[in-house]
Short mmCIF file of C-alpha atoms in Angstrom, two decimals:
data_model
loop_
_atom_site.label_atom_id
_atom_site.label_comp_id
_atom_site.label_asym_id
_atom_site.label_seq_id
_atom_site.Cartn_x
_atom_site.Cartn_y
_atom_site.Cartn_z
CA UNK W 1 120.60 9.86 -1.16
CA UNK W 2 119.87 9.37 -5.02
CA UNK W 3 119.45 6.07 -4.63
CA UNK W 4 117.16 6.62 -1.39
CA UNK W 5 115.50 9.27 -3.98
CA UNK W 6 115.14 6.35 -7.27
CA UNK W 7 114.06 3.90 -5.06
CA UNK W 8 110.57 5.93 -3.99
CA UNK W 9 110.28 7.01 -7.10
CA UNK W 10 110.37 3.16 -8.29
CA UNK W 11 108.26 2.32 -5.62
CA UNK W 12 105.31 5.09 -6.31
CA UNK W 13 105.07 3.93 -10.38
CA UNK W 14 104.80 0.63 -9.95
CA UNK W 15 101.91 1.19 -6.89
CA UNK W 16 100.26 3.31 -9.17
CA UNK W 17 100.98 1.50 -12.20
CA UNK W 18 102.34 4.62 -14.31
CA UNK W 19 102.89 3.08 -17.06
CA UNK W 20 99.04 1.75 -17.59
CA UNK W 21 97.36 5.13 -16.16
CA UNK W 22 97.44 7.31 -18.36
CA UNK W 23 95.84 9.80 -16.55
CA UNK W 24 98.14 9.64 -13.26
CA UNK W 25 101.04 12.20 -14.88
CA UNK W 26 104.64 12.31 -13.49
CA UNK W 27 106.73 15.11 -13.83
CA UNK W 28 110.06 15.09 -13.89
CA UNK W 29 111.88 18.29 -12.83
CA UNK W 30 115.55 19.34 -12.67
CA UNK W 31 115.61 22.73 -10.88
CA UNK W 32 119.47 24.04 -10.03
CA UNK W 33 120.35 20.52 -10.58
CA UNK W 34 118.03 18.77 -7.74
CA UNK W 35 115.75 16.10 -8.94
CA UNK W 36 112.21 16.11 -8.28
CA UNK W 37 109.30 14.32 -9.28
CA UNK W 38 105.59 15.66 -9.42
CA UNK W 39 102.83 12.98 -9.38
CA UNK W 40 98.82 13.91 -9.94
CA UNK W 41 95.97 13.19 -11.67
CA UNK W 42 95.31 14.55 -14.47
CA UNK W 43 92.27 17.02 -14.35
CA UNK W 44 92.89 17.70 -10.36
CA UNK W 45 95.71 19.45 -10.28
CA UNK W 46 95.35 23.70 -10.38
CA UNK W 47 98.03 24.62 -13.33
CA UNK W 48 98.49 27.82 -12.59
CA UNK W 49 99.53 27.10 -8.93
CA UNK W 50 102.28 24.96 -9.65
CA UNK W 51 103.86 27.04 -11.85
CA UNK W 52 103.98 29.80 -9.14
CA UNK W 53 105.75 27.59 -7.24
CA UNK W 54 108.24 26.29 -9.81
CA UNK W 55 108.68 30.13 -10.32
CA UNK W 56 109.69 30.91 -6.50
CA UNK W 57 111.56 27.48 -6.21
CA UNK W 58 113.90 28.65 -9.48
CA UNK W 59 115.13 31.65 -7.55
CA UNK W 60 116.40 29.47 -4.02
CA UNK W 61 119.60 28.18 -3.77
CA UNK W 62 118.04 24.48 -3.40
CA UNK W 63 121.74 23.01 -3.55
CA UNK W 64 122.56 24.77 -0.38
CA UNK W 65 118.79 24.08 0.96
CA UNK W 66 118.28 20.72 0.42
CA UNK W 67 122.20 19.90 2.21
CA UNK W 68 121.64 22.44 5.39
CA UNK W 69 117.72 22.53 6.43
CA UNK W 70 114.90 19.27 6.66
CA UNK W 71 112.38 18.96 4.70
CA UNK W 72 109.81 20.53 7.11
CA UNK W 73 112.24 24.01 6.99
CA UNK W 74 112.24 22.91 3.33
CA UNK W 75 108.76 23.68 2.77
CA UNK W 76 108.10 26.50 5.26
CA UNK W 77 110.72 28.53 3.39
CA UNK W 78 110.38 27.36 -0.15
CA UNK W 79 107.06 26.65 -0.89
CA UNK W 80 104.41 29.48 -0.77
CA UNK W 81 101.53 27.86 -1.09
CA UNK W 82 99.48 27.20 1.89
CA UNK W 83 98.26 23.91 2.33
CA UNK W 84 101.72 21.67 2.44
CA UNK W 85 102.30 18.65 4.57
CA UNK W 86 105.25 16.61 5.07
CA UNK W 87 104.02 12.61 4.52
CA UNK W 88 106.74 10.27 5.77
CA UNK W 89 103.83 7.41 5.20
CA UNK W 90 103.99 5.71 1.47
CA UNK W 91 100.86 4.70 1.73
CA UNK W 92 99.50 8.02 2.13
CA UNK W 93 101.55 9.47 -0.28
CA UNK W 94 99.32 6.79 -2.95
CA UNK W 95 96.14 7.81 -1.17
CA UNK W 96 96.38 11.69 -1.65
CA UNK W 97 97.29 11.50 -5.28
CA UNK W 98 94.56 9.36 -6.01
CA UNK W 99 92.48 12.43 -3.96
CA UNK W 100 93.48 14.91 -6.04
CA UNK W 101 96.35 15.98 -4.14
CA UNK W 102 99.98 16.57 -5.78
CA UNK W 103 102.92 15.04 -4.48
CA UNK W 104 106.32 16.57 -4.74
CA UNK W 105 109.38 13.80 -4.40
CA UNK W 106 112.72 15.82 -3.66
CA UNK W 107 116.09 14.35 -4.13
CA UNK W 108 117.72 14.53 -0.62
CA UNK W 109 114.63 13.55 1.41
CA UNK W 110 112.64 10.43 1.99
CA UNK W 111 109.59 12.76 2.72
CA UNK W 112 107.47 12.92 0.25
CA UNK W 113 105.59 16.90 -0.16
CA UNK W 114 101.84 16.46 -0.43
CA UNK W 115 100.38 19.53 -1.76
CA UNK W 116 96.93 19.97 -2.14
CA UNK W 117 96.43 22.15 -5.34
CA UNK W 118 93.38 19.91 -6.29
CA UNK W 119 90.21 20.56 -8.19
CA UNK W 120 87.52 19.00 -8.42
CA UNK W 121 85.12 19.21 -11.29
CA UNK W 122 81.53 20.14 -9.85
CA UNK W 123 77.92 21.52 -10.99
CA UNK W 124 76.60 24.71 -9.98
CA UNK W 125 74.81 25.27 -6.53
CA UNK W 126 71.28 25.09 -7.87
CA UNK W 127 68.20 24.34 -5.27
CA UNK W 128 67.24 21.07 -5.09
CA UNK W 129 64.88 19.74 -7.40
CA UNK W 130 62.60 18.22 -4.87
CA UNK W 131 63.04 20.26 -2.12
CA UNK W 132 61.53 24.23 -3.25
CA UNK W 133 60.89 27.35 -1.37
CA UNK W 134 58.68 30.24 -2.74
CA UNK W 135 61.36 32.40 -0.61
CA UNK W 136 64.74 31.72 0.56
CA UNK W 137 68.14 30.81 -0.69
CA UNK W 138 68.31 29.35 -3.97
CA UNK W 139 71.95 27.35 -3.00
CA UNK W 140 71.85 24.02 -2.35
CA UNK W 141 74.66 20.85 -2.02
CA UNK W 142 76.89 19.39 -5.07
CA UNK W 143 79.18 16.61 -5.10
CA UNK W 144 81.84 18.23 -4.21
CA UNK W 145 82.91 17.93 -0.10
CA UNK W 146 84.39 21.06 0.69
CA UNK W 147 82.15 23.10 -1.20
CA UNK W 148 79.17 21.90 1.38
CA UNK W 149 81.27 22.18 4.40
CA UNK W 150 82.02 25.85 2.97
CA UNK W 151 77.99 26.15 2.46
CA UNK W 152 77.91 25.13 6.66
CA UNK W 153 80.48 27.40 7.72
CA UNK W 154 78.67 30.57 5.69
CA UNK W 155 75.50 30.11 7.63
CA UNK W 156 76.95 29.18 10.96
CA UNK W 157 79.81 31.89 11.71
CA UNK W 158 81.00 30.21 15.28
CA UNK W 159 83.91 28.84 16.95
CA UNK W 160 81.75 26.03 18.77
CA UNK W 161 80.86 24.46 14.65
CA UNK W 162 83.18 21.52 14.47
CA UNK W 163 83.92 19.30 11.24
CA UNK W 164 85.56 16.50 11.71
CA UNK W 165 86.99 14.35 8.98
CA UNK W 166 87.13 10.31 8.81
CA UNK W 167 87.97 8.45 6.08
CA UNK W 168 85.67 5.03 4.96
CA UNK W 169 86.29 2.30 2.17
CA UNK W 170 89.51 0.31 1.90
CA UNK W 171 89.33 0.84 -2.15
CA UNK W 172 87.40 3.97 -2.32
CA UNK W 173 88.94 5.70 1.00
CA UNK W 174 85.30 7.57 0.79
CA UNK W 175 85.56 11.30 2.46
CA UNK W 176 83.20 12.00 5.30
CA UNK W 177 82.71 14.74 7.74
CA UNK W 178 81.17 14.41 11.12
CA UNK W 179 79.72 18.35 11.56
CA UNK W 180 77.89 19.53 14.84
CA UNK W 181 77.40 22.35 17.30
CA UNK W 182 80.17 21.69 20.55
CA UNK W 183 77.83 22.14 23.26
CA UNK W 184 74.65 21.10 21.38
CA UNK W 185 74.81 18.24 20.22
CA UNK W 186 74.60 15.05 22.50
CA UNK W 187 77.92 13.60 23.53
CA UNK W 188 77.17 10.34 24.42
CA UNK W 189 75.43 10.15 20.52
CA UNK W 190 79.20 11.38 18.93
CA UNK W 191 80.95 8.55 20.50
CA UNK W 192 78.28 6.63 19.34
CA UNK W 193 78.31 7.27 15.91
CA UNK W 194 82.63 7.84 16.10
CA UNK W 195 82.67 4.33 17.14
CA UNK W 196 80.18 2.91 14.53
CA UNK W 197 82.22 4.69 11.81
CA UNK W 198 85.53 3.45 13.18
CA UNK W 199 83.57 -0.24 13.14
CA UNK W 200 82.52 0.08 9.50
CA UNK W 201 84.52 -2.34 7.31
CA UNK W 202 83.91 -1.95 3.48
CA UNK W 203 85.50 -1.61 0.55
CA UNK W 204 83.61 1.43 -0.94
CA UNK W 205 80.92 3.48 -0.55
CA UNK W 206 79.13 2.88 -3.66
CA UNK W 207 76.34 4.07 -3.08
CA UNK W 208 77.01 7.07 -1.13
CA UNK W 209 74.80 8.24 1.57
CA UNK W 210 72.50 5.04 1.61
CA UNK W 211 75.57 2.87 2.02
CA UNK W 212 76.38 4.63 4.60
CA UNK W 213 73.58 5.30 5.88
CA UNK W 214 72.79 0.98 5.81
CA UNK W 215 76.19 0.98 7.38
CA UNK W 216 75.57 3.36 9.94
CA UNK W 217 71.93 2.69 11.07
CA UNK W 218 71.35 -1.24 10.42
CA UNK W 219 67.76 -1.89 10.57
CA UNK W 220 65.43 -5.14 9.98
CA UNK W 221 64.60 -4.71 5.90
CA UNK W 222 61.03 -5.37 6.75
CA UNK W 223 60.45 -2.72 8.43
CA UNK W 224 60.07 0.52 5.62
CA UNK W 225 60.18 3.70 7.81
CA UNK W 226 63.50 5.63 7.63
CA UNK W 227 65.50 5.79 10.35
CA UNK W 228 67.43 9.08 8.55
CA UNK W 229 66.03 12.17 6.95
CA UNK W 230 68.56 13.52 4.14
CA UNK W 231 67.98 16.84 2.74
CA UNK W 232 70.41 18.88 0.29
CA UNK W 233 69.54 22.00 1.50
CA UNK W 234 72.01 23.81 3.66
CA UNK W 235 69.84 26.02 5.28
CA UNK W 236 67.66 22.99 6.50
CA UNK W 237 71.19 21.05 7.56
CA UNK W 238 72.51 24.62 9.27
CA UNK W 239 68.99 24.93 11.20
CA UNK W 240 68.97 21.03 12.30
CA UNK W 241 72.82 21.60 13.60
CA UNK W 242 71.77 24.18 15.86
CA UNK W 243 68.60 22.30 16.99
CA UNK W 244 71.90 20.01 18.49
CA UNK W 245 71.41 17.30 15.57
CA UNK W 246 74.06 15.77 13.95
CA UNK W 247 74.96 15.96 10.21
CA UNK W 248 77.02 13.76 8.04
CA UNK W 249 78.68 14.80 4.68
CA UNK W 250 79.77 12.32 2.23
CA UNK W 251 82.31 13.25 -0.55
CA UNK W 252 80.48 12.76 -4.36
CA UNK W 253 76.71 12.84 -2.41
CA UNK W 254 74.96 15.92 -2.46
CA UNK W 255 72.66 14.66 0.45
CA UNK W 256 73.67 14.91 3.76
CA UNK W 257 72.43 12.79 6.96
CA UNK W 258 70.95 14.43 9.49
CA UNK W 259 70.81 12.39 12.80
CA UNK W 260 68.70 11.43 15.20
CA UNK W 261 65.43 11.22 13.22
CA UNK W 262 62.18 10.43 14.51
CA UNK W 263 58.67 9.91 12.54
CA UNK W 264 57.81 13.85 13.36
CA UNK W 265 60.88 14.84 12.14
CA UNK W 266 59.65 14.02 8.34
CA UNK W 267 56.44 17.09 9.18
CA UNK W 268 58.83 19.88 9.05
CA UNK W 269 59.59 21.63 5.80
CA UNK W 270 62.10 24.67 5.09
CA UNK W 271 59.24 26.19 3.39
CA UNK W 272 57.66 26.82 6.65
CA UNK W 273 60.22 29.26 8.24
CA UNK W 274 60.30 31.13 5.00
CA UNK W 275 56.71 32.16 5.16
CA UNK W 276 55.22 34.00 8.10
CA UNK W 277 54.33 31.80 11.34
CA UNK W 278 50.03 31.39 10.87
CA UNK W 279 51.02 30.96 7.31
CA UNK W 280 53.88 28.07 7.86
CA UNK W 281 51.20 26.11 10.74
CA UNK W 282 48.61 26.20 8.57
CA UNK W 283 50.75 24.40 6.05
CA UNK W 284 52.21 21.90 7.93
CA UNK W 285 48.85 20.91 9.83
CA UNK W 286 47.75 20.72 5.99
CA UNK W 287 50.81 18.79 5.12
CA UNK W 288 50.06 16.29 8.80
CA UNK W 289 46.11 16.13 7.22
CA UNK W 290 47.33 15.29 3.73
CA UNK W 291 49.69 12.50 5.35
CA UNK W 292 46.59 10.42 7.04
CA UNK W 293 44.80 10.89 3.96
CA UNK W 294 47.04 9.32 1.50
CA UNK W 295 47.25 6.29 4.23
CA UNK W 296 43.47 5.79 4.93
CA UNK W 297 41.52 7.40 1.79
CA UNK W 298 41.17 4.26 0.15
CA UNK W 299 41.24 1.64 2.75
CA UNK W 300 38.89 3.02 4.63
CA UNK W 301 37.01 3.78 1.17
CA UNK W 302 37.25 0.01 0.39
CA UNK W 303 36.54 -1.39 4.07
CA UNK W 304 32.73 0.95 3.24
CA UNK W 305 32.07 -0.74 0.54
CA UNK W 306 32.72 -4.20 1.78
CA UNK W 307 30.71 -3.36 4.65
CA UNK W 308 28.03 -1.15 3.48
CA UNK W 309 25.88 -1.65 6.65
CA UNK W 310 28.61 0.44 8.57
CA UNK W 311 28.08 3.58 5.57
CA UNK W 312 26.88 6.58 6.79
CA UNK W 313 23.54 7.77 4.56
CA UNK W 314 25.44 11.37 3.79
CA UNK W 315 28.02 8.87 2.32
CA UNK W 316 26.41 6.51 0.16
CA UNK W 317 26.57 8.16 -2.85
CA UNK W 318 30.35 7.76 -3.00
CA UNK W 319 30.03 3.71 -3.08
CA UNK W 320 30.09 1.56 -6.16
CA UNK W 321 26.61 0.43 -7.36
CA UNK W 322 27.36 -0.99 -10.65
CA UNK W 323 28.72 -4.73 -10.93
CA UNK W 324 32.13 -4.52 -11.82
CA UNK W 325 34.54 -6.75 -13.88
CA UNK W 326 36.97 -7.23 -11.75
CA UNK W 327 37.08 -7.06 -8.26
CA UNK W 328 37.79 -3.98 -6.46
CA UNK W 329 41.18 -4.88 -4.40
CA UNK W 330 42.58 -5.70 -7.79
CA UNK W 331 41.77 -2.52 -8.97
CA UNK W 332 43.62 -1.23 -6.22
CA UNK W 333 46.56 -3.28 -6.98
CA UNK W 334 46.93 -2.50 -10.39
CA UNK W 335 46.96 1.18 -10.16
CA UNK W 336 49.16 1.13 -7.33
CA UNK W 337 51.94 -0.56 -9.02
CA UNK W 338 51.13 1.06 -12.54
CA UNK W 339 51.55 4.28 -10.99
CA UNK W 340 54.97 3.16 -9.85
CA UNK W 341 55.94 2.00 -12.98
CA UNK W 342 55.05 5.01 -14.67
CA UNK W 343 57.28 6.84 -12.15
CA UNK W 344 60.19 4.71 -13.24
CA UNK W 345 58.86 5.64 -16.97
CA UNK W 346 59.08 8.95 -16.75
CA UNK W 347 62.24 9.23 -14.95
CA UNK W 348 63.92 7.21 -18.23
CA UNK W 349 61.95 9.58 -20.54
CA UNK W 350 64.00 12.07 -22.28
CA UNK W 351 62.82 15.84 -21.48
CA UNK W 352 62.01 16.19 -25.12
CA UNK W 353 59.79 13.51 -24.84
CA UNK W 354 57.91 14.26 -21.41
CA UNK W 355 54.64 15.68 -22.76
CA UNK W 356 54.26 12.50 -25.24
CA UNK W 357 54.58 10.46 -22.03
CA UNK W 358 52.09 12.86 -19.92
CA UNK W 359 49.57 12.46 -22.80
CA UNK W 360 50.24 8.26 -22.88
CA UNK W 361 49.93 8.01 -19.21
CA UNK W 362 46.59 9.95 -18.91
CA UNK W 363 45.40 8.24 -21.84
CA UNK W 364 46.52 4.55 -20.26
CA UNK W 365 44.99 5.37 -16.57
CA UNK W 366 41.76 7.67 -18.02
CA UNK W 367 38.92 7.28 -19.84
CA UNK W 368 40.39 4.38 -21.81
CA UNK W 369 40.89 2.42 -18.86
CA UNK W 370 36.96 2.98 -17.66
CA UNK W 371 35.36 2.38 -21.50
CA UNK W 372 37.22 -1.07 -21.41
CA UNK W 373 35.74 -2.26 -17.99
CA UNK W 374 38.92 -2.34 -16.44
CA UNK W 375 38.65 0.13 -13.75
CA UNK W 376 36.13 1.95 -12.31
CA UNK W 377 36.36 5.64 -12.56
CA UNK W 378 36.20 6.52 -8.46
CA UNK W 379 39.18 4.21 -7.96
CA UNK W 380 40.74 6.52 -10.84
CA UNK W 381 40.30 9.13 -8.59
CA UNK W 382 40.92 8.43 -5.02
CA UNK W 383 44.34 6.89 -6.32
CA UNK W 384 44.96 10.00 -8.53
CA UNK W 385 44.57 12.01 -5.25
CA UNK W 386 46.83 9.56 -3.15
CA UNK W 387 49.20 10.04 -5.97
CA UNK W 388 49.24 14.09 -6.04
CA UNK W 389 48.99 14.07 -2.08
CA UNK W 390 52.36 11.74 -1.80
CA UNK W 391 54.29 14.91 -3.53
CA UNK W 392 53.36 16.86 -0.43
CA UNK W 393 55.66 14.33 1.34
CA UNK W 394 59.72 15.66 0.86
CA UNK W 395 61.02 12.43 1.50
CA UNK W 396 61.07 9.62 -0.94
CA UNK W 397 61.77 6.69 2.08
CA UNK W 398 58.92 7.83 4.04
CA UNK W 399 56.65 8.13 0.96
CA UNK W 400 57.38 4.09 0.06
CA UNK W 401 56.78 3.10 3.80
CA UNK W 402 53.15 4.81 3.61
CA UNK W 403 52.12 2.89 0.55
CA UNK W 404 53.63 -0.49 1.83
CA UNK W 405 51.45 0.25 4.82
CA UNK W 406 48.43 1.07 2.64
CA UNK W 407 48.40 -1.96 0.39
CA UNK W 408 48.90 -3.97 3.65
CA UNK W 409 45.52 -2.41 4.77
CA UNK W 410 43.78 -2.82 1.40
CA UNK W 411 45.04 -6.79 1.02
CA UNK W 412 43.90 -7.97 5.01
CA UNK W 413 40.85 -5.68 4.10
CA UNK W 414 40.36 -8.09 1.22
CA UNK W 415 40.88 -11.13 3.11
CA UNK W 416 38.98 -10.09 6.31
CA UNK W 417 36.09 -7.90 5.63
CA UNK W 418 35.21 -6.78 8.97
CA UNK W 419 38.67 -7.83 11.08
CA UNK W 420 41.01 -7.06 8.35
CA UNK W 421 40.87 -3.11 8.35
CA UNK W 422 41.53 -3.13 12.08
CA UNK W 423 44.20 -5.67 12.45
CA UNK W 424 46.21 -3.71 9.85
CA UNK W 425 46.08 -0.79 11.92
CA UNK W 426 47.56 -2.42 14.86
CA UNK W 427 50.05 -3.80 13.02
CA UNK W 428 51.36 -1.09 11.24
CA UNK W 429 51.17 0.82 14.88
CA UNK W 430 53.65 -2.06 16.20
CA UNK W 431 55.64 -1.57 13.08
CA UNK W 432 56.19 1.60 13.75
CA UNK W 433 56.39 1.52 17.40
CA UNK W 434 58.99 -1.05 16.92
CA UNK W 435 60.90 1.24 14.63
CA UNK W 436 63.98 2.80 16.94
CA UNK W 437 66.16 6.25 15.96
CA UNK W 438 69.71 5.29 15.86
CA UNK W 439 70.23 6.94 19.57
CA UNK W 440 67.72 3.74 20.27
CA UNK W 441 65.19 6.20 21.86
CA UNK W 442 61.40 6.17 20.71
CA UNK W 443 60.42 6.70 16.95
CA UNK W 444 57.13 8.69 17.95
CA UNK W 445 59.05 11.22 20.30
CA UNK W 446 57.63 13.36 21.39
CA UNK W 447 54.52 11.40 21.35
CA UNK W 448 56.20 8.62 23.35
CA UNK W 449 57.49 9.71 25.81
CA UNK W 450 54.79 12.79 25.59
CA UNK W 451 56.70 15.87 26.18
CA UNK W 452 53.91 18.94 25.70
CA UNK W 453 56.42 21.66 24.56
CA UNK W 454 58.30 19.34 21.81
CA UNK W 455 54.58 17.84 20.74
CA UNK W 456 53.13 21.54 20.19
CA UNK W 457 56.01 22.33 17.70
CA UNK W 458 54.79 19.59 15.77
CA UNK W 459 51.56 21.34 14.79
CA UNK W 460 53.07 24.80 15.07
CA UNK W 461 55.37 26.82 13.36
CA UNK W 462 57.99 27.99 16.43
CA UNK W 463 58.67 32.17 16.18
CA UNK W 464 61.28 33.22 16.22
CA UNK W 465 62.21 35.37 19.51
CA UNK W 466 65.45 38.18 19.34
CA UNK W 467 66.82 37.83 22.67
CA UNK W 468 70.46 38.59 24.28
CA UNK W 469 72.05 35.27 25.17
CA UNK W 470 75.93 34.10 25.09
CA UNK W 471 77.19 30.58 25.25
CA UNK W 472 80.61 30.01 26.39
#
């Protein structure tokens, strides 16, 4: 059996190149003169628990244990701690010390004892930086799997929650968990997305939830409008679970995908069932106004002036009378992707440095700008209000998809006065119609098909009703 016993351990170094690592640590042991060998990663393994168990192990008789009882009686009786398996595999033996896991290699088995006295190093549970309440919890999701599971489980206190686990990545062996209501959630959409996952062939998941999510949900690139909603707030993921959605966790993501999404499905806010119903409509029909605004404001602006005849007198004093230098669709054009690049600016700016960058921005897109006949100083405005009005928008996908559709409307404006305003309406209406949720089902439910209950909610801020119900 020693040689059984050097041969695994032979095996295990050279996998995980020992020798090279220095951060993957093996321990040699010789307890009551039984061999053993620990193998971790340095920084994952809990100290303190191991050496409660190499306490209790120094008072068996592991002579007399290891000869008379398997390994599986082995650990019931020997080791205290709670979360021991027995792995026969090798290959799983690798995979959980690269987790995190410790492994335990005991002379007189070919077992190997998996022990998972990991830690992982993590942030505190902070809200989300883009995704505020005025009221509400203050928690939201880190990088660190079971901590967000843990977050699920402390809002939803029922047996019918499941988490289930999968594994994705041949090289990163990504951790993901499958979480839904039993009973809720749509079957035929679990076997759905089970099979897709079991179908996904990659070697890592580099980029967490979106390469997953491109994975998952494969869509034509030309087509901008998310087909998933993420949020990083567990009360929004524990209120979408019992709605019968589906959520995905992704180990070393603090997003989470919640699944189906349609286009409606972007309206609703967590800020809206923290503040009393009147008060949470009236913001979301703000938030729905807000939305067509930042789409048409300036196209519709721009398709005015290039058709003044069509101006309304009680308008006319918002159209451009002076000549201008350059023409006005490149005025467009340049403040739309300026404003993007200062986004990219200031999210390289150190925070030391943000009110210099404020100050340079203003200074850049402001009066300078107007005294050196480069823009004209209503564009400066109706772009700084499409600008403010996109932060009313939670999600960043959706946000993108609304300006691509804009500057499509502003550029066959340009090119077709009269024809060009209304042919980019229809097409962005086909683009979107031909947009499909990953259960393949309409992207303007409940629009299409029109269901009147489902369509009211999008306007209107559901109450909620105590009533005495059981499900069994």
């Amino acid at each position: 059996m020693k040689k059984e016993y050097e041969k695994l351990n032979t095996r295990l170094k050279e996998q995980m190149q020992t020798d090279l690592n220095f951060d993957i640590v093996v321990k040699p042991l010789l307890v009551q003169g039984i061999h053993m060998n620990l193998y971790f990663v340095d920084g994952f393994a809990k100290d303190e628990i191991l050496e409660k168990m190499m306490e209790f192990l120094l008072k068996a008789d592991l002579q007399k244990c290891v000869e008379t009882q398997d390994i599986q009686t082995f650990c019931d009786s020997w080791l205290s701690y709670l979360e021991v398996d027995v792995q026969p595999d090798f290959a799983a033996m690798i995979t959980s010390v690269l987790s995190g896991s410790v492994l335990m290699i005991v002379e007189g088995y070919e077992e190997g004892i998996v022990i998972d006295a990991r830690t992982y190093p993590t942030r505190s549970m902070q809200e989300p930086e883009d995704d505020k309440v005025l009221r509400g919890s203050r928690d939201g999701f880190v990088e660190t799997l079971i901590f967000n599971t843990a977050l699920i489980r402390r809002r939803i206190r029922d047996t019918h929650l499941r988490m289930e686990y999968h594994t994705l990545g041949s090289m990163s062996k990504s951790d993901i968990v499958l979480c839904y209501m039993d009973g809720l959630a749509d079957k035929d959409l679990l076997d759905d997305i089970r099979n897709k996952l079991s179908e996904i062939h990659v070697e890592a998941l580099t980029m967490a939830q979106e390469s997953l999510a491109e994975a998952l949900v494969p869509h034509k690139w030309l087509n901008p409008f998310p087909k998933v909603r993420y949020t990083e707030r567990p009360d929004a993921a524990s209120s979408n679970i019992l709605e019968g959605k589906v959520i995905l966790m992704i180990d070393n993501s603090p997003s989470v995908l919640i699944l189906p999404t349609s286009f409606f499905d972007f309206i609703q806010e967590a800020q809206d069932y923290y503040l009393p119903p009147i008060t949470g409509s009236y913001l979301r029909i703000v938030r729905i106004l807000v939305f067509f605004l930042t789409l048409l404001v300036t196209p519709i602006w721009y398709y005015l002036n290039c058709n003044p005849q069509l101006t309304p007198d009680w308008l006319s004093f918002a159209m451009i009378q002076d000549h201008m230098n350059l023409p006005i669709i490149v005025q467009f054009l340049v403040l739309e992707f300026g404003i993007d690049a200062l986004k990219m600016a200031s999210l390289n700016t150190p925070s030391s440095l943000n009110s210099s960058f404020s100050i340079i921005g203003a200074l850049i897109l402001g009066d300078f700008a107007v005294n050196a006949g480069w823009l004209a100083p209503e564009i400066i405005l109706y772009m700084a209000f499409v600008a403010l009005a996109n932060f009313t928008q939670p999600s960043y996908e959706l946000g993108y998809a609304i300006k691509f559709m804009r500057v499509m409307l502003l550029v066959l404006t340009a090119i077709s006065p009269v024809w060009g305003f209304w042919l980019g309406i229809a097409l962005m209406l086909i683009i979107m119609a031909s947009n499909r949720t990953v259960t393949n089902t309409s992207y303007f439910y409940p629009l299409f098909p029109f269901n009147p209950h489902d369509f009211k909610m999008i306007f209107a801020r559901k109450k909620l009703r105590g009533k005495s119900s059981s499900r069994s």
